[in-house]
Short mmCIF file of C-alpha atoms (C1' of nucleotides) in Angstrom, two decimals:
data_model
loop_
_atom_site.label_atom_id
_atom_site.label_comp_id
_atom_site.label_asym_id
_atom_site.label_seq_id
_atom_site.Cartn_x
_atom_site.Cartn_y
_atom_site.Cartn_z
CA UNK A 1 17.92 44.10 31.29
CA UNK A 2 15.63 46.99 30.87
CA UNK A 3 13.41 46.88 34.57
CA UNK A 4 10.43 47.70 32.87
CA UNK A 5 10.52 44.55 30.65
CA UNK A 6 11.58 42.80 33.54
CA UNK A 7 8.61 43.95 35.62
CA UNK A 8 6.36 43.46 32.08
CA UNK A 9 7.65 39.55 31.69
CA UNK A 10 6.72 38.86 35.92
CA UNK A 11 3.40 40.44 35.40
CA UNK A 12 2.79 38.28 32.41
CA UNK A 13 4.22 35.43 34.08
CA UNK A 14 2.56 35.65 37.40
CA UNK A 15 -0.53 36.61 35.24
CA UNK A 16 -1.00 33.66 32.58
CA UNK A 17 -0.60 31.08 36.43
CA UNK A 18 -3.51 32.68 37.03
CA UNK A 19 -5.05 31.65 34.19
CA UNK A 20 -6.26 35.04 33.70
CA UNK A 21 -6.38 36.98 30.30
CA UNK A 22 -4.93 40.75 30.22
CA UNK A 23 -8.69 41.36 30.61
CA UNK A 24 -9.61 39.85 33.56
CA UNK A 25 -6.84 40.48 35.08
CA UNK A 26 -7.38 44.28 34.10
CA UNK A 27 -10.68 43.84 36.13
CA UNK A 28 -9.11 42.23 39.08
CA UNK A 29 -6.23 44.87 39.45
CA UNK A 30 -8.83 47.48 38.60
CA UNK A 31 -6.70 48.78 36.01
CA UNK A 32 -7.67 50.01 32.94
CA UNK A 33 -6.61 46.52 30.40
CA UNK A 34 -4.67 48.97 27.52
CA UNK A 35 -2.60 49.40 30.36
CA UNK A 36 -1.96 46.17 31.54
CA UNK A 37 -1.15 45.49 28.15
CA UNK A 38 1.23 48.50 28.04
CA UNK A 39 2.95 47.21 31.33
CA UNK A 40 3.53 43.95 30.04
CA UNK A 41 5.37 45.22 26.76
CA UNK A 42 7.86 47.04 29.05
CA UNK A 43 5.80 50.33 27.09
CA UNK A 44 5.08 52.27 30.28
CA UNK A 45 7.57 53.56 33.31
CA UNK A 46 4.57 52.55 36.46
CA UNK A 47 4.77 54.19 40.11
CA UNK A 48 5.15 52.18 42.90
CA UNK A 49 1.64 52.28 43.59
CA UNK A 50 0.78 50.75 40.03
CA UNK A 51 2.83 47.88 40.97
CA UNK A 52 1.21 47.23 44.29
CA UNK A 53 -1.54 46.75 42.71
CA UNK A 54 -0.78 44.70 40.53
CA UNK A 55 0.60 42.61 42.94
CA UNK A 56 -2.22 42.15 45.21
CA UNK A 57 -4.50 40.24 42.97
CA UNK A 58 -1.29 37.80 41.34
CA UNK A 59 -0.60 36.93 45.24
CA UNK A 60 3.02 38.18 45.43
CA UNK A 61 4.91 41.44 46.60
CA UNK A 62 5.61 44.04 44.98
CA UNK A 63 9.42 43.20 45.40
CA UNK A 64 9.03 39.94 43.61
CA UNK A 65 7.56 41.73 40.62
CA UNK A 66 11.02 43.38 40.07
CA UNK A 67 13.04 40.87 40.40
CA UNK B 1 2.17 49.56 56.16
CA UNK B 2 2.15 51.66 53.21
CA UNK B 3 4.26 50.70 50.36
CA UNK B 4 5.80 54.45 50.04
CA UNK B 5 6.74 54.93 53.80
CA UNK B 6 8.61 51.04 53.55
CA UNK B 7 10.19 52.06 50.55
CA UNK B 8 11.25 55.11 52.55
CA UNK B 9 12.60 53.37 55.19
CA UNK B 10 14.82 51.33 53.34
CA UNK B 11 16.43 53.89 51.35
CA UNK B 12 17.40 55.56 54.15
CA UNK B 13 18.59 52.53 56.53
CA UNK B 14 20.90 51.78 53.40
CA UNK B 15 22.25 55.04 52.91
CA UNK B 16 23.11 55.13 56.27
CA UNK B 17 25.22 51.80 56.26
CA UNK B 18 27.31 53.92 53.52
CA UNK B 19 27.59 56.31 55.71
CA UNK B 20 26.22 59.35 53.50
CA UNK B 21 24.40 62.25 53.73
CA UNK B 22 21.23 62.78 51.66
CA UNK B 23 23.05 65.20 49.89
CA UNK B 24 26.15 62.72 49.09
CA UNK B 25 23.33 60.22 48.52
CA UNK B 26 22.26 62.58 46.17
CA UNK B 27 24.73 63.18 44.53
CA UNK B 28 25.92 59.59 43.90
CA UNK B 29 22.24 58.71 42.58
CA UNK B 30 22.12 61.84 40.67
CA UNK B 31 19.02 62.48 41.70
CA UNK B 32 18.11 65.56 43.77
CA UNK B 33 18.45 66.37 47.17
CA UNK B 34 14.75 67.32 48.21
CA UNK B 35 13.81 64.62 46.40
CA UNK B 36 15.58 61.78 48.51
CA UNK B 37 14.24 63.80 51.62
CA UNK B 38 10.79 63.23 49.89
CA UNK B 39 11.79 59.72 49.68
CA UNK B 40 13.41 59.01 52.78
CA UNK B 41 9.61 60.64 54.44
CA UNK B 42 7.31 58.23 51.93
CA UNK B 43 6.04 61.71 50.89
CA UNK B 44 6.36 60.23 46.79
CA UNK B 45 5.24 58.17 44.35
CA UNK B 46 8.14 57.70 42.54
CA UNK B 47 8.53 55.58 39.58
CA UNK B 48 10.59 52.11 38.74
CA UNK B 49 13.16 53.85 37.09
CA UNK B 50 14.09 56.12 40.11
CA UNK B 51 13.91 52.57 42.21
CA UNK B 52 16.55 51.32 40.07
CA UNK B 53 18.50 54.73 40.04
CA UNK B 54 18.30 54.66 44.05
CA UNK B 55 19.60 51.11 44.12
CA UNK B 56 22.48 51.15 41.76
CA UNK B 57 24.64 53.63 44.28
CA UNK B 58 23.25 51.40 47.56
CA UNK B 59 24.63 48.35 45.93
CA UNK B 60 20.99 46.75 46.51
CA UNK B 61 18.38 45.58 43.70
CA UNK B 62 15.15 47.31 43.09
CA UNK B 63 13.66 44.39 44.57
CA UNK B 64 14.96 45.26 47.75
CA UNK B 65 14.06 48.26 48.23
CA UNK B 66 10.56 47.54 47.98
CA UNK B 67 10.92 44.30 50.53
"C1'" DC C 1 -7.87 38.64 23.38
"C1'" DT C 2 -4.20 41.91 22.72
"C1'" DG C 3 -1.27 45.85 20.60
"C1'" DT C 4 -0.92 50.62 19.52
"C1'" DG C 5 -1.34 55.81 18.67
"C1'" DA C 6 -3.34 59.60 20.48
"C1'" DC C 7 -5.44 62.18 23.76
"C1'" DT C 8 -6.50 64.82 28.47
"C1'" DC C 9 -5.59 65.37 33.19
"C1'" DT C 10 -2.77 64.57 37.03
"C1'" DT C 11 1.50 64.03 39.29
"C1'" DA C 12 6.37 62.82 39.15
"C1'" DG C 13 10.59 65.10 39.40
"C1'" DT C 14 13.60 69.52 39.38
"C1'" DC C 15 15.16 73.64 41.31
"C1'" DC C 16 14.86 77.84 43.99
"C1'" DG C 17 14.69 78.93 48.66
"C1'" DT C 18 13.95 79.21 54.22
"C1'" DC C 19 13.69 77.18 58.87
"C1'" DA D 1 22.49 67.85 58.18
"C1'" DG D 2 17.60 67.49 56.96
"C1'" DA D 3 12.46 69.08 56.68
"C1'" DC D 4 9.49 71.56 53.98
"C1'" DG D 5 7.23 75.12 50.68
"C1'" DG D 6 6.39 77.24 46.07
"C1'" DA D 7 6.70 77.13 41.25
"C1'" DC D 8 7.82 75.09 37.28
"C1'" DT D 9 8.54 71.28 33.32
"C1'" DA D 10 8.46 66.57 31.98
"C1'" DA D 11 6.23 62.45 32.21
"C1'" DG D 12 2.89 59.06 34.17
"C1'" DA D 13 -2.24 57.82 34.88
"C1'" DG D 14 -6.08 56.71 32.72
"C1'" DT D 15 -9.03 56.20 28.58
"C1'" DC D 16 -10.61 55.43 23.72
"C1'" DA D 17 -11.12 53.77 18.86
"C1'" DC D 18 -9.30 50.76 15.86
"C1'" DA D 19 -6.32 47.26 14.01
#
DNA sequence: CTGTGACTCTTAGTCCGTC
DNA sequence: AGACGGACTAAGAGTCACA
């Protein structure tokens, strides 16, 4: 499996336990939320950085996001 | 600890167990050689697919690299 | 609320070296 | 063997309007 969509189906998953929509989670990440949306579809190849922050707000590492 | 200089660290504790050089490294990742050194020093950013294509030779997952 | 194309600006990533 | 610099090209970061 493609990492990207792997890392796209975490975020989503660690994401909707939040009970968050792409939106506020945009907001929490301080992301931009077209991007969020981008990462989730597997649609964008994110630095390392873009993943640790991601991971902050969802409460998990950045290593669990790729697995 | 920053999340470039850990990543850093692990690449190069790993490519040390195989006993390579960053150039051999290199090689095997097909990736280039100042690049791992860039690595190897957190001095990059790099992206989820170069994770992957540093893993693969290693015989670690992405995931590790980042724990 | 989310997906998508398009866009600008920045940086990832390559390749040439030298120390 | 590895650190590090300069210059370059490809691609990511970040944003928007609209569906």
């Amino acid at each position: 499996m493609d990492i990207c969509k792997r890392l796209g189906e975490n975020v989503r998953r660690y994401r909707k336990e939040k009970g968050w929509s792409q939106e506020a989670f945009a907001h929490e990440a301080d992301i931009h939320r077209t991007y969020i949306s981008d990462i989730e579809r597997g649609a964008r190849n994110p630095t390392i950085t873009i993943i640790e922050k991601l991971a902050r707000p969802l409460g998990v590492t950045a290593s669990q996001l790729l697995e």
